[in-house]
């Protein structure tokens, strides 16, 4: 499965957001891979972030462990991007209209 979405940075947070991803936690990388996620990229255009990933839906991750780690990540990233009250990023999913394999 392939997914893509956009998110929005808060003004002035571009460098901090990038630095946190440059220093991504090794346990986050491990958990993403355990979720079956590969080829995950985030691009920035001004304050707009465009994210794309591919996921093997046959993966059987430890959901409880992922939720705890994901919550810590959301708390760490919330100062830099638009979020909902529960700190989940505001996300708009985008439709794939063309693909060349």
PDB file of C-alpha atoms in Angstrom, residues 20 25 67-80 83 86-89:
ATOM      1  CA  UNK A  20      14.766  16.442  14.624  1.00  0.00           C
ATOM      2  CA  UNK A  25      15.415   8.055  17.231  1.00  0.00           C
ATOM      3  CA  UNK A  67       1.362   3.726  20.303  1.00  0.00           C
ATOM      4  CA  UNK A  68       3.628   4.591  23.251  1.00  0.00           C
ATOM      5  CA  UNK A  69       6.513   5.548  20.971  1.00  0.00           C
ATOM      6  CA  UNK A  70       4.229   7.446  18.579  1.00  0.00           C
ATOM      7  CA  UNK A  71       2.828   9.492  21.480  1.00  0.00           C
ATOM      8  CA  UNK A  72       6.334  10.489  22.617  1.00  0.00           C
ATOM      9  CA  UNK A  73       7.190  11.450  19.015  1.00  0.00           C
ATOM     10  CA  UNK A  74       4.011  13.554  18.689  1.00  0.00           C
ATOM     11  CA  UNK A  75       4.856  15.406  21.913  1.00  0.00           C
ATOM     12  CA  UNK A  76       8.413  16.021  20.672  1.00  0.00           C
ATOM     13  CA  UNK A  77       7.261  17.299  17.257  1.00  0.00           C
ATOM     14  CA  UNK A  78       4.145  19.284  18.301  1.00  0.00           C
ATOM     15  CA  UNK A  79       5.961  22.599  18.834  1.00  0.00           C
ATOM     16  CA  UNK A  80       6.968  22.603  15.167  1.00  0.00           C
ATOM     17  CA  UNK A  83      -1.611  19.689  15.427  1.00  0.00           C
ATOM     18  CA  UNK A  86      -4.273  15.358  21.074  1.00  0.00           C
ATOM     19  CA  UNK A  87      -1.003  16.451  19.337  1.00  0.00           C
ATOM     20  CA  UNK A  88      -1.741  14.391  16.221  1.00  0.00           C
ATOM     21  CA  UNK A  89      -0.525  16.371  13.200  1.00  0.00           C
TER      22      UNK A  89
END
